[in-house]
Tab-separated table of C-alpha atoms in Angstrom:
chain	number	residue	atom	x	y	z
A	29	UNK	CA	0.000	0.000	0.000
A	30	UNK	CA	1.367	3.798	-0.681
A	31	UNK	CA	2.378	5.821	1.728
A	32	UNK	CA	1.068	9.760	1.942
A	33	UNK	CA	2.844	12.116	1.044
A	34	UNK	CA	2.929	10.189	-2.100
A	35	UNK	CA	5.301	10.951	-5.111
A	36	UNK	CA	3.920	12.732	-7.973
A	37	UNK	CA	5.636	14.614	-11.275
A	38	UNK	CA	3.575	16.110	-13.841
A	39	UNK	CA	3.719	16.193	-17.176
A	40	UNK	CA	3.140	19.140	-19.126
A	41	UNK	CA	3.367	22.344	-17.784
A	42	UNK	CA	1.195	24.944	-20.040
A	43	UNK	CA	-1.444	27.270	-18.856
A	44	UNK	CA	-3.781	24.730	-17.007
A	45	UNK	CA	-0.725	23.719	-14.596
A	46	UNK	CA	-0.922	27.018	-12.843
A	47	UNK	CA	-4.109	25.766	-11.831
A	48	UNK	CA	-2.348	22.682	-10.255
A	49	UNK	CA	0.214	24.213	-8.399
A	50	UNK	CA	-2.349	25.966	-6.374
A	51	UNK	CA	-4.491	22.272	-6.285
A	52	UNK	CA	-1.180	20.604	-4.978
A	53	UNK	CA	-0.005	23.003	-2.487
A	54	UNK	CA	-3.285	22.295	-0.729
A	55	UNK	CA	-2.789	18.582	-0.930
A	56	UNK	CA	1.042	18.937	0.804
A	57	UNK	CA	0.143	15.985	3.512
A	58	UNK	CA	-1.006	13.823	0.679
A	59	UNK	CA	1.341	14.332	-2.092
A	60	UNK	CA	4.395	16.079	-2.907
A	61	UNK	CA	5.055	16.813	-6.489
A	62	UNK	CA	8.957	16.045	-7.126
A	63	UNK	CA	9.327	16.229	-10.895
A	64	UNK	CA	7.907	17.912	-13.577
A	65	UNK	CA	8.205	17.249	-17.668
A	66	UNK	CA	7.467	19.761	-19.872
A	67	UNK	CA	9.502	20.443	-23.960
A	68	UNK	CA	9.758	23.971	-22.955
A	69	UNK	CA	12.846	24.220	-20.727
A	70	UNK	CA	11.320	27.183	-19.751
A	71	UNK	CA	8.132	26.020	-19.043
A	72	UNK	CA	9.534	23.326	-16.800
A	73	UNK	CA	11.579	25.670	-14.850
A	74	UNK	CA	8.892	28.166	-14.387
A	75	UNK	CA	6.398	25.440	-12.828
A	76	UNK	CA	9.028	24.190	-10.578
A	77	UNK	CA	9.755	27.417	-9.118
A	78	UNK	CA	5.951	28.045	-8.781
A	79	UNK	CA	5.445	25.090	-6.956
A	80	UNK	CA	8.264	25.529	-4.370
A	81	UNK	CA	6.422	29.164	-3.991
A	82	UNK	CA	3.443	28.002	-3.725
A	83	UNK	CA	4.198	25.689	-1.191
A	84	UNK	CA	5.811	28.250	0.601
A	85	UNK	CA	3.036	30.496	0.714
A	86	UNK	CA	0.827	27.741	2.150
A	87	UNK	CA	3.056	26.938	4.744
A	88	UNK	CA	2.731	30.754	5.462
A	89	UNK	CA	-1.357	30.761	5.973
A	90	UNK	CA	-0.623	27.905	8.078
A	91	UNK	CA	1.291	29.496	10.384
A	92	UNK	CA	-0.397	32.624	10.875
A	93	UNK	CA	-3.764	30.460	11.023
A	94	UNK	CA	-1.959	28.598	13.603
A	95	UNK	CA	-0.740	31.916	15.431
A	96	UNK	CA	-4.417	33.342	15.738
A	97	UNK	CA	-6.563	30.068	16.120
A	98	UNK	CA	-7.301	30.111	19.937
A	99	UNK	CA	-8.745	26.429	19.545
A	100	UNK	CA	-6.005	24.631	21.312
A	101	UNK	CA	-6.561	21.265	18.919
A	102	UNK	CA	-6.945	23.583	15.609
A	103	UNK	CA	-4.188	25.571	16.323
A	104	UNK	CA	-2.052	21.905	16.599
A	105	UNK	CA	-3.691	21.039	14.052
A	106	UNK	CA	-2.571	24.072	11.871
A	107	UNK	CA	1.177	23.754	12.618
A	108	UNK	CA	0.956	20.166	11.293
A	109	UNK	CA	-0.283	21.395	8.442
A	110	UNK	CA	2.241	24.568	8.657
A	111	UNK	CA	5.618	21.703	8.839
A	112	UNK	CA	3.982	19.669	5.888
A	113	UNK	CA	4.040	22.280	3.453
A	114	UNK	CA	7.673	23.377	4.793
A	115	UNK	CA	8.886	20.094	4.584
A	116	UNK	CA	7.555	19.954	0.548
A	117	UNK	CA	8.858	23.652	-0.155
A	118	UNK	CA	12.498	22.032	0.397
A	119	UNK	CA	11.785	19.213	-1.964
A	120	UNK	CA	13.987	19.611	-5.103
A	121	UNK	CA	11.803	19.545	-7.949
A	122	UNK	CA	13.858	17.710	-11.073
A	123	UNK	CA	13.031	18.668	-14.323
A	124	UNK	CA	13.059	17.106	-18.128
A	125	UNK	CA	11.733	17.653	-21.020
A	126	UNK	CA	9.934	14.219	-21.841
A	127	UNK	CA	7.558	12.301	-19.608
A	128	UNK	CA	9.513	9.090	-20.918
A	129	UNK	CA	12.726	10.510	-18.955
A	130	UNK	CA	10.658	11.794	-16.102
A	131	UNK	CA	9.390	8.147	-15.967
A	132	UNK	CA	12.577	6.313	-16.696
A	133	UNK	CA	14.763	8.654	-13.958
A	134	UNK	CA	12.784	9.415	-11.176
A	135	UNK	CA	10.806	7.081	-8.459
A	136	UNK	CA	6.915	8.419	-8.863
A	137	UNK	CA	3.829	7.168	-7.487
A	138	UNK	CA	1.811	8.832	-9.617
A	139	UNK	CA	1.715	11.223	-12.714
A	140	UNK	CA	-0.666	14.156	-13.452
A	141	UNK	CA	-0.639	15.120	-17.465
A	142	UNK	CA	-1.772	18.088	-18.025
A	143	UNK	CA	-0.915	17.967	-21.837
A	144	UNK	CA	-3.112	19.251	-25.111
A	145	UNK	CA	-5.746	16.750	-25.440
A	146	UNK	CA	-3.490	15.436	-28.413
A	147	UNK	CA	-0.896	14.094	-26.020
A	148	UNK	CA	-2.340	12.238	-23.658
A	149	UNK	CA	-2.207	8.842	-24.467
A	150	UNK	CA	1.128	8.279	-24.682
A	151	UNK	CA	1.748	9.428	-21.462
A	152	UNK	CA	-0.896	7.316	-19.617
A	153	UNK	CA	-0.037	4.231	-21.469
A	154	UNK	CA	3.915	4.619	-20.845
A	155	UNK	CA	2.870	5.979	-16.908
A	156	UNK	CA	0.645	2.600	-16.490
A	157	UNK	CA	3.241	0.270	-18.112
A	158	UNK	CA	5.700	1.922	-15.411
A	159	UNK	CA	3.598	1.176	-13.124
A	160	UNK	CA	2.603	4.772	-11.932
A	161	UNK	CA	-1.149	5.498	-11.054
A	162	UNK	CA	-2.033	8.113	-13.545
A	163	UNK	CA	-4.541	11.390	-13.248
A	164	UNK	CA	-5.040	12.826	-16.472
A	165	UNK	CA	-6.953	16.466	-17.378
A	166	UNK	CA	-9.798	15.779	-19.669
A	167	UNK	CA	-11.000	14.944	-22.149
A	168	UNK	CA	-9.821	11.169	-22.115
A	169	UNK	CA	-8.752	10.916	-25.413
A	170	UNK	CA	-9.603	12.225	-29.086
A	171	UNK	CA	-10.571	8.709	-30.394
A	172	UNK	CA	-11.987	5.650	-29.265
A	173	UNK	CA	-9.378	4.091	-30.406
A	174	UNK	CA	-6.774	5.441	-28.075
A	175	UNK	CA	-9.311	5.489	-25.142
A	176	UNK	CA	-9.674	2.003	-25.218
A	177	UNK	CA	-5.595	1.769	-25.628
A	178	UNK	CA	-5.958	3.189	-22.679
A	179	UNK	CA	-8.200	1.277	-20.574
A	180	UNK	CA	-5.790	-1.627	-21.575
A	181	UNK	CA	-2.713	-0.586	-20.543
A	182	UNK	CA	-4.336	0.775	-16.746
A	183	UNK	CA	-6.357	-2.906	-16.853
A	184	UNK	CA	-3.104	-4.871	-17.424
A	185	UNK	CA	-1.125	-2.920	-14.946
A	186	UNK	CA	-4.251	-2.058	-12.377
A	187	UNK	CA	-3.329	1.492	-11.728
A	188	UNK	CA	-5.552	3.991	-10.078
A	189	UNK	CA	-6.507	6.177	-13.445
A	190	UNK	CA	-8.643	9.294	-13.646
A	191	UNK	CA	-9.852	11.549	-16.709
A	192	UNK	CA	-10.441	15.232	-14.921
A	193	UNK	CA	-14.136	16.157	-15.123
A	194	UNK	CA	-15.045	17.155	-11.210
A	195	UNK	CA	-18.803	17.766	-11.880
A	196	UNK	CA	-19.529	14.676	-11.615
A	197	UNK	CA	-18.598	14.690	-7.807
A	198	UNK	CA	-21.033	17.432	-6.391
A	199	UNK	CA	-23.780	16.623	-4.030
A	200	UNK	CA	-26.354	17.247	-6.611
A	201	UNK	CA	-24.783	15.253	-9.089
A	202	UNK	CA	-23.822	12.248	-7.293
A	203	UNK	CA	-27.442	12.494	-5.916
A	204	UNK	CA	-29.041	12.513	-9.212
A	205	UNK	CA	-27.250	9.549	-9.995
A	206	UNK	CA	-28.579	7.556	-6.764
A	207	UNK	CA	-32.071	9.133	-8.131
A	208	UNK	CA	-32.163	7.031	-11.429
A	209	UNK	CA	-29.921	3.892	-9.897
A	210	UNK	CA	-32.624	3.334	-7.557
A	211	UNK	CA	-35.199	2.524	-10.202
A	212	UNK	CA	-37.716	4.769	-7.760
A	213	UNK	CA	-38.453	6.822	-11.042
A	214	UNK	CA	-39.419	3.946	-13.259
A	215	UNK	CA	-38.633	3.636	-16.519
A	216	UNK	CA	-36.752	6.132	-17.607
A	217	UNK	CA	-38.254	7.757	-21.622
A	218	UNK	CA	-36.766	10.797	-22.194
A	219	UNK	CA	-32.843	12.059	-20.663
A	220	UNK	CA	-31.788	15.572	-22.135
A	221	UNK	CA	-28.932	17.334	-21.385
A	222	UNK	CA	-27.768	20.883	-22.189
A	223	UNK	CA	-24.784	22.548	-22.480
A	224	UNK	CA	-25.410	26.367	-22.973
A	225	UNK	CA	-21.942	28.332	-22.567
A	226	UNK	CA	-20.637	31.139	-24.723
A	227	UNK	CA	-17.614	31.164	-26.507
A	228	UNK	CA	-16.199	34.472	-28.396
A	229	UNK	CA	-14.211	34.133	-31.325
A	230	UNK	CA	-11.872	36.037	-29.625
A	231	UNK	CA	-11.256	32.531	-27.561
A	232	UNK	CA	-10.049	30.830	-30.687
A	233	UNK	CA	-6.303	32.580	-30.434
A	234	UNK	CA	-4.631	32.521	-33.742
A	235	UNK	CA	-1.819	29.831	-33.413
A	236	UNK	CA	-3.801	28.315	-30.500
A	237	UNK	CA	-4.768	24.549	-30.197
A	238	UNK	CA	-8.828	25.628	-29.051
A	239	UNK	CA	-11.351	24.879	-32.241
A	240	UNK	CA	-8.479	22.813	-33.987
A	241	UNK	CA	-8.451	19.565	-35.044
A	242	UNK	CA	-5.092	18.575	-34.245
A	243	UNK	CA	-5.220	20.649	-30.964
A	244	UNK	CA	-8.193	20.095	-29.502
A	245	UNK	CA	-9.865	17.037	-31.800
A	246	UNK	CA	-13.354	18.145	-31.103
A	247	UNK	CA	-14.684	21.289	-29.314
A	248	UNK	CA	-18.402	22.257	-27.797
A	249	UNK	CA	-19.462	18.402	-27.791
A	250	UNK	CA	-15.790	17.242	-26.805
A	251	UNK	CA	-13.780	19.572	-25.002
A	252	UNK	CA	-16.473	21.885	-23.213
A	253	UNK	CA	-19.268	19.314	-23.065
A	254	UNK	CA	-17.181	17.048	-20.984
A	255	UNK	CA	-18.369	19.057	-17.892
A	256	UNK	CA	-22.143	18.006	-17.788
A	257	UNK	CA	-22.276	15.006	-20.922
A	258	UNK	CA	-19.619	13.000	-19.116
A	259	UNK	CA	-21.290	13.569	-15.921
A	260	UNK	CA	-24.846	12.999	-17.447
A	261	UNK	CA	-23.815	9.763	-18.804
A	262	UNK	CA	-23.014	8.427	-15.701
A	263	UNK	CA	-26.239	9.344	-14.749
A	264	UNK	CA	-28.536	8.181	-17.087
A	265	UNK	CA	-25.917	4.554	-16.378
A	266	UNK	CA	-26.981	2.881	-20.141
A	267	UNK	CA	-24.984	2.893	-22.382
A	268	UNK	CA	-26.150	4.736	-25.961
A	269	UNK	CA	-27.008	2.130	-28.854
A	270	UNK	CA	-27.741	4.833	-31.733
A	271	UNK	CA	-27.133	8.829	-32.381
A	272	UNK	CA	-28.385	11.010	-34.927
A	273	UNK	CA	-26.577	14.806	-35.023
A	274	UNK	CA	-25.992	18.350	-36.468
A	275	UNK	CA	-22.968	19.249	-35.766
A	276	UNK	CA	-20.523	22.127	-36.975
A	277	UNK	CA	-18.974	25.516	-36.520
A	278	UNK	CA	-22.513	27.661	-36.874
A	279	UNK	CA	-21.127	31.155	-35.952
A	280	UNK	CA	-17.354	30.869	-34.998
A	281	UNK	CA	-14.740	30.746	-37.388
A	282	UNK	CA	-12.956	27.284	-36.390
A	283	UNK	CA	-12.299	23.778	-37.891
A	284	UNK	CA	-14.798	21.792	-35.602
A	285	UNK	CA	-17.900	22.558	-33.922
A	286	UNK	CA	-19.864	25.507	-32.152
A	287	UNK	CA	-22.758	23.416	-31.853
A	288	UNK	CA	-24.177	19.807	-31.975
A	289	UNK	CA	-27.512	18.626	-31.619
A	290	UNK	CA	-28.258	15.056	-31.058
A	291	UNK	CA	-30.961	12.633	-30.735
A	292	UNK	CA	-29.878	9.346	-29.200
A	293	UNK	CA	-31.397	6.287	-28.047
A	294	UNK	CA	-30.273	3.931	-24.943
A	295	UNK	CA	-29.919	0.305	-24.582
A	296	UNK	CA	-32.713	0.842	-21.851
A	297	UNK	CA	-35.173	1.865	-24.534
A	298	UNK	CA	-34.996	5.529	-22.879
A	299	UNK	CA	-34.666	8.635	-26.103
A	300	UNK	CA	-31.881	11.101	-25.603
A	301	UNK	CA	-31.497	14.794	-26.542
A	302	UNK	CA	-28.011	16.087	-26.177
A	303	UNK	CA	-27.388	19.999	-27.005
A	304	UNK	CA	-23.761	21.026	-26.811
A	305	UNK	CA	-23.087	25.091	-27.896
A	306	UNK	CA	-20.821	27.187	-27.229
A	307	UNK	CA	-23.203	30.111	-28.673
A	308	UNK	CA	-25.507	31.015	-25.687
A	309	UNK	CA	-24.921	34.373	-24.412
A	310	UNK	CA	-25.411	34.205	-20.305
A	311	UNK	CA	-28.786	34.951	-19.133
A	312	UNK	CA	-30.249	34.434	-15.741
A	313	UNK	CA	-33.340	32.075	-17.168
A	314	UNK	CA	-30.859	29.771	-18.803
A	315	UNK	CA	-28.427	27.897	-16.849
A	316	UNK	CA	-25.197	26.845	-18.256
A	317	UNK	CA	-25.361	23.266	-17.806
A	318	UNK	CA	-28.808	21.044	-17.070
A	319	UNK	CA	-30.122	17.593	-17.290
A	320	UNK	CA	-33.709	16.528	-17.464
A	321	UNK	CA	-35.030	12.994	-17.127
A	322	UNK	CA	-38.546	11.919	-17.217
A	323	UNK	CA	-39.618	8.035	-15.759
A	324	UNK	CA	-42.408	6.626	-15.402
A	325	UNK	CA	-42.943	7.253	-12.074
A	326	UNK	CA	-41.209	10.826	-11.583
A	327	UNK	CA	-39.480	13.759	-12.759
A	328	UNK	CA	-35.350	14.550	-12.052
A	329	UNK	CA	-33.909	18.155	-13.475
A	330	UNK	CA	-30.387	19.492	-12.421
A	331	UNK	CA	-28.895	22.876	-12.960
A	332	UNK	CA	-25.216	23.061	-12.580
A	333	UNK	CA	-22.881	26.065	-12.775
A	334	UNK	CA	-19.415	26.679	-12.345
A	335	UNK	CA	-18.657	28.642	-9.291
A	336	UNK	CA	-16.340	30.438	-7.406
A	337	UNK	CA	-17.780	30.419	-3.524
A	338	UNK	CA	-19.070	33.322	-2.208
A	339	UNK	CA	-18.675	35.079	-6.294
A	340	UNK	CA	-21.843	33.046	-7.575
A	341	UNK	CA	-22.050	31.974	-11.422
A	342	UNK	CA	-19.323	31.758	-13.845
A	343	UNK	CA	-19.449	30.824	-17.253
A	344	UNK	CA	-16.035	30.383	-17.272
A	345	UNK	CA	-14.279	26.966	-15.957
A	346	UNK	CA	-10.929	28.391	-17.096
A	347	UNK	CA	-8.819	29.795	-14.503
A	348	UNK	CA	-6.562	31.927	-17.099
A	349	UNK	CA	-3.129	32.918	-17.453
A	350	UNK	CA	-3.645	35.445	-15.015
A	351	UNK	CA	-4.395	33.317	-12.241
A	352	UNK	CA	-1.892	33.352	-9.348
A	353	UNK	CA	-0.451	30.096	-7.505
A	354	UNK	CA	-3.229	31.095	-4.541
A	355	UNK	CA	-6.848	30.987	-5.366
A	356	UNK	CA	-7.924	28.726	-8.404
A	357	UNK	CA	-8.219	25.349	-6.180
A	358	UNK	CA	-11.722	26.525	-4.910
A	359	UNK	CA	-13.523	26.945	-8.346
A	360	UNK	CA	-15.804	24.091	-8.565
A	361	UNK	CA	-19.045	22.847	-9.571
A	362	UNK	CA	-22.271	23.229	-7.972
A	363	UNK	CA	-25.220	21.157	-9.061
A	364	UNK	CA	-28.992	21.843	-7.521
A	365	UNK	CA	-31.197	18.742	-8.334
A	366	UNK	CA	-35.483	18.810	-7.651
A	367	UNK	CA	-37.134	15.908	-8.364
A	368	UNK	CA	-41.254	16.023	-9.109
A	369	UNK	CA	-44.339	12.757	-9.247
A	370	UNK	CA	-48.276	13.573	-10.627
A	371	UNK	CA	-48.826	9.809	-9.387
A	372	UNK	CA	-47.197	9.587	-5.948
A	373	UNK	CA	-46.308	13.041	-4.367
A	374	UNK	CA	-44.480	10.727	-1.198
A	375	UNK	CA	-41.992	9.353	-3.679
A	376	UNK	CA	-40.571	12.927	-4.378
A	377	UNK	CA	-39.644	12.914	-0.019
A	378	UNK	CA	-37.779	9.206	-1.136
A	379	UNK	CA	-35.882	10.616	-3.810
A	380	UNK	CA	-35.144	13.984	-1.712
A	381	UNK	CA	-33.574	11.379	1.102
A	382	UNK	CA	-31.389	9.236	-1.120
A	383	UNK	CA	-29.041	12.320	-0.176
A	384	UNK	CA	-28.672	11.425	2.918
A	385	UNK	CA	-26.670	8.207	1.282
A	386	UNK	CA	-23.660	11.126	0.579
A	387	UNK	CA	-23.261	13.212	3.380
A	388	UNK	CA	-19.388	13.638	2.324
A	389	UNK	CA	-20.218	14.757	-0.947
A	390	UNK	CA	-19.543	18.489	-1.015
A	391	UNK	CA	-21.968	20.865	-2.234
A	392	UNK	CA	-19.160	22.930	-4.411
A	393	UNK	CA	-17.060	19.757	-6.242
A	394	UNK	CA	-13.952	22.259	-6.283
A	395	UNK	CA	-11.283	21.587	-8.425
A	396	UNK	CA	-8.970	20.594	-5.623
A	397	UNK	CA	-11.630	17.903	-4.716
A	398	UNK	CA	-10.862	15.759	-7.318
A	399	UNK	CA	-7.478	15.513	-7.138
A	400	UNK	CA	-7.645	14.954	-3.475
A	401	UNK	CA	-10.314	11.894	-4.398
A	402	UNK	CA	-7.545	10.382	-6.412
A	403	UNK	CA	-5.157	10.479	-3.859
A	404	UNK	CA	-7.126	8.932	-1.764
A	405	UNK	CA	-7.932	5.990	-3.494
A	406	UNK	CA	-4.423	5.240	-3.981
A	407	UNK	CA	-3.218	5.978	-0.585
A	408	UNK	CA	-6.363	3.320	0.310
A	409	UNK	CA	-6.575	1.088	-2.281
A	410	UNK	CA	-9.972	1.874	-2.989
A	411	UNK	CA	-11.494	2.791	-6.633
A	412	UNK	CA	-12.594	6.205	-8.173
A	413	UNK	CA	-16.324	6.451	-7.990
A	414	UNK	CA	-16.928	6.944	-11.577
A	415	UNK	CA	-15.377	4.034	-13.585
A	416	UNK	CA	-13.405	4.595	-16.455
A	417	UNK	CA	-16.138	3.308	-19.312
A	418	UNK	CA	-17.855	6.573	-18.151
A	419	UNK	CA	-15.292	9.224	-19.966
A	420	UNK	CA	-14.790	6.851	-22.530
A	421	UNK	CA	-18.489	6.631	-23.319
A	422	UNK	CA	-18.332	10.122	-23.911
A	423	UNK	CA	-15.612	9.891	-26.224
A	424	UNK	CA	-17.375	7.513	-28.499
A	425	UNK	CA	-20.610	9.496	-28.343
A	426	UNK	CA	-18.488	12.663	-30.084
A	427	UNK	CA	-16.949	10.541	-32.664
A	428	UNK	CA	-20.351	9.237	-33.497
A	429	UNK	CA	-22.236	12.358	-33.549
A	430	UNK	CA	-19.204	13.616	-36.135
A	431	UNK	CA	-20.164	10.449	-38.176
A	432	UNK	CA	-23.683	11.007	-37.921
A	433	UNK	CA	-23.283	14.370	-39.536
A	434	UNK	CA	-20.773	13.855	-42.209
A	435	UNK	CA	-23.058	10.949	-43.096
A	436	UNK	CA	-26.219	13.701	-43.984
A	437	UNK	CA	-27.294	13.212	-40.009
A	438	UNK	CA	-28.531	9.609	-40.647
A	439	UNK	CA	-28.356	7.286	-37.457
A	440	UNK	CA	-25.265	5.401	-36.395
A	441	UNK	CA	-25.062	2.623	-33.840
A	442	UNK	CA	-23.133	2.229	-31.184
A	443	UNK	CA	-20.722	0.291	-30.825
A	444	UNK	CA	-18.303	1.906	-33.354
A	445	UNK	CA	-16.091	-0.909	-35.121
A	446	UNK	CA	-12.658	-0.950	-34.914
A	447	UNK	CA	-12.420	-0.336	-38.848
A	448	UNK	CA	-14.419	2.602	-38.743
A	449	UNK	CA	-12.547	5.887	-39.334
A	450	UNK	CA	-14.599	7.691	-36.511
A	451	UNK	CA	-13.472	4.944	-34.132
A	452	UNK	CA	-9.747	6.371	-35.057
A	453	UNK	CA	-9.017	9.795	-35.728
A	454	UNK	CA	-8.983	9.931	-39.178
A	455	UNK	CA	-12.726	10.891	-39.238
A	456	UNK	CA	-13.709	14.415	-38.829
A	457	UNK	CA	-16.122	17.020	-40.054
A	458	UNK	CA	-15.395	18.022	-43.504
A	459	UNK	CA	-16.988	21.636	-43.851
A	460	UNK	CA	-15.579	23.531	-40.926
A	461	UNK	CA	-17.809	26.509	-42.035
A	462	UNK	CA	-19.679	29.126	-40.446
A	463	UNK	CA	-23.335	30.573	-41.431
A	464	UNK	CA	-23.419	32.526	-45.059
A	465	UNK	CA	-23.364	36.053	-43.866
């Protein structure tokens, strides 16, 4: 079994790692990053000076928390915590400029890659084969075919593995799922899920990876819709046997898609609507993500936004390059889930109490929760509550509402075969075009 403070090195070092530094100088007593990768000298340097400041700085709040806490057992408490993140500021951070060197040189526990969603299989596959539990940020892959290279590599080896999508740890969303898993609502005929988030072109940076094949390998369905689709297929818990889509760049001048619409069916005989855009301008009646299920027996809708506690709704789950080392770790997702019955008003109190089956589950999913959640599990041997088929399953439903529409939008059933050119990469929308003007 691992021992905490575990040994962790991540790979890549871009924008989104700023993000980390702040998540892992919160998580000092559980992990100590020791080595980070990165083909940018630079970029490697940069991160591994951040951290050592960022740990710093924690161990900094912890003492003056310490110095002003007159709880006897908090203030002990506090210098604990004050000594841990001292003890991983002195921790000599090695750098390199390939994960494979990272991996070959230095004695890790566990990776985090926070690499373009273009390079992210390699590292997982050569991280499992090492033997290193792996955290990745999402999406899982751009093709089926490398998430299930995937799933291979952290089957054979049994690593801990996790594709970063923290909505689907909030209260309300973990609660949702107890909702449907429960069979209290029936049969479930109709599941519909929404992703309405706005996107300028201004987003899509010249020379940037965002709305780029090669980059990004899918956008509004794939990259953004992660956030509530992933979460809503785990949900919903059947798989999808058939999609029919739209899907393109409507208004924004980029390679893949602004928008896709799809109509789906599940192997549970349930019908699907899935709306992914990135072309919905904020407005207080709308929320930016939702998911709607009707059974039989009752009613489920969810609203989830993206939150900053205490600074209320944010479209934005980015933290930005001018986030500091301090602040982005409590930015997480908050889900509000209300349940109605016409034929049995009690069984709206039973689906209000499955809650009480979570009472760890945090309102705000923050961004440090995750992480923290994937520790755990390794430190205890224990697996990640959302299996691995889920962000895969999402992966395959983006490839196959691309097919659907480069087909003319006729159906296309799920499973995609191996032979099939949306099950690799090599399949992708063809027009790339916005709306004649």
């Amino acid at each position: 079994m691992a021992q905490a403070p575990l040994r962790v090195g991540i790979v890549g070092c871009g924008g989104i790692s700023s993000m980390y530094t702040d998540i892992y100088a919160g998580l000092h007593q559980l992990a100590h990053v020791v080595a980070v990768a990165d083909l940018s000298p630079v970029l490697a340097t940069n991160r591994a000076k951040a951290l050592i400041t960022a740990y710093k700085a924690e161990a900094a709040i912890e003492r003056a928390r310490a110095a002003s806490e007159p709880n006897s057992e908090e203030r002990v408490a506090a210098q604990t915590r004050a000594q841990s993140a001292e003890i991983a500021s002195t921790v000599t951070i090695q750098e390199f400029s390939h994960h494979r060197d990272l991996l070959a040189h230095m004695d890790v526990d566990a990776i985090v890659v926070l690499t373009a969603p273009s390079v992210r299989k390699e590292p997982t596959i050569d991280g499992a084969t090492a033997g290193c539990h792996v955290f990745i940020q999402g999406p899982m892959a751009q093709s089926v075919a490398e998430a299930d290279e995937m799933i291979d590599a952290v089957t054979a080896s049994g690593i801990n593995f996790h594709s970063q999508v923290g909505s689907r740890y909030s209260r309300g969303m973990l609660h949702a799922q107890r909702a449907v898993a429960s069979g209290l609502m029936g049969q479930i005929a109709l599941a519909r899920v929404d992703l309405n988030l706005f996107r300028p072109q201004q987003y899509f940076r010249p020379g940037h990876w965002h709305g780029t094949w090669e980059g990004e390998g899918g956008t509004a369905v794939f990259h953004h819709g992660r956030y509530i689709i992933d979460p809503f297929l785990f949900v919903v818990g059947s798989p999808i046997v058939q999609v029919t889509s739209y899907s393109g760049a409507m208004l924004r001048d980029i390679e893949t898609d602004d928008l896709t619409l799809s109509l789906v069916e599940f192997a549970n005989g349930a019908r699907g609507v899935i709306q992914a855009s990135l072309l919905h301008h904020e407005n207080p009646m709308a929320p930016t993500y939702r998911i709607e299920l009707m059974g039989s027996e009752a009613s489920l809708v969810l609203h989830q936004e993206y939150v900053k506690p205490g600074t209320g709704r944010s479209q934005s789950s980015d933290p930005g390059p001018s986030s500091s080392a301090l602040g982005s770790r409590d930015r997480g997702w908050e889900a509000q889930v209300g349940f109605g019955s016409d034929h049995d008003p009690s069984l709206v109190d039973r689906l209000k109490a499955l809650a009480e089956d979570i009472p760890d589950a945090p309102i705000n999913a923050s961004e440090i929760h995750q992480s923290r959640l994937w520790l755990q599990s390794i430190i205890t041997e224990k697996p990640m509550p959302v299996p691995i088929e889920v962000p895969r399953n999402h992966v395959e439903l983006v490839r196959a509402s691309y097919k659907s529409q480069e087909a003319g939008g006729i159906p296309v059933a799920l499973p995609l075969t191996s032979d099939d050119p949306f099950y690799g990469f090599q399949g992708r929308l063809t027009h790339g075009k916005r709306i004649p003007t």
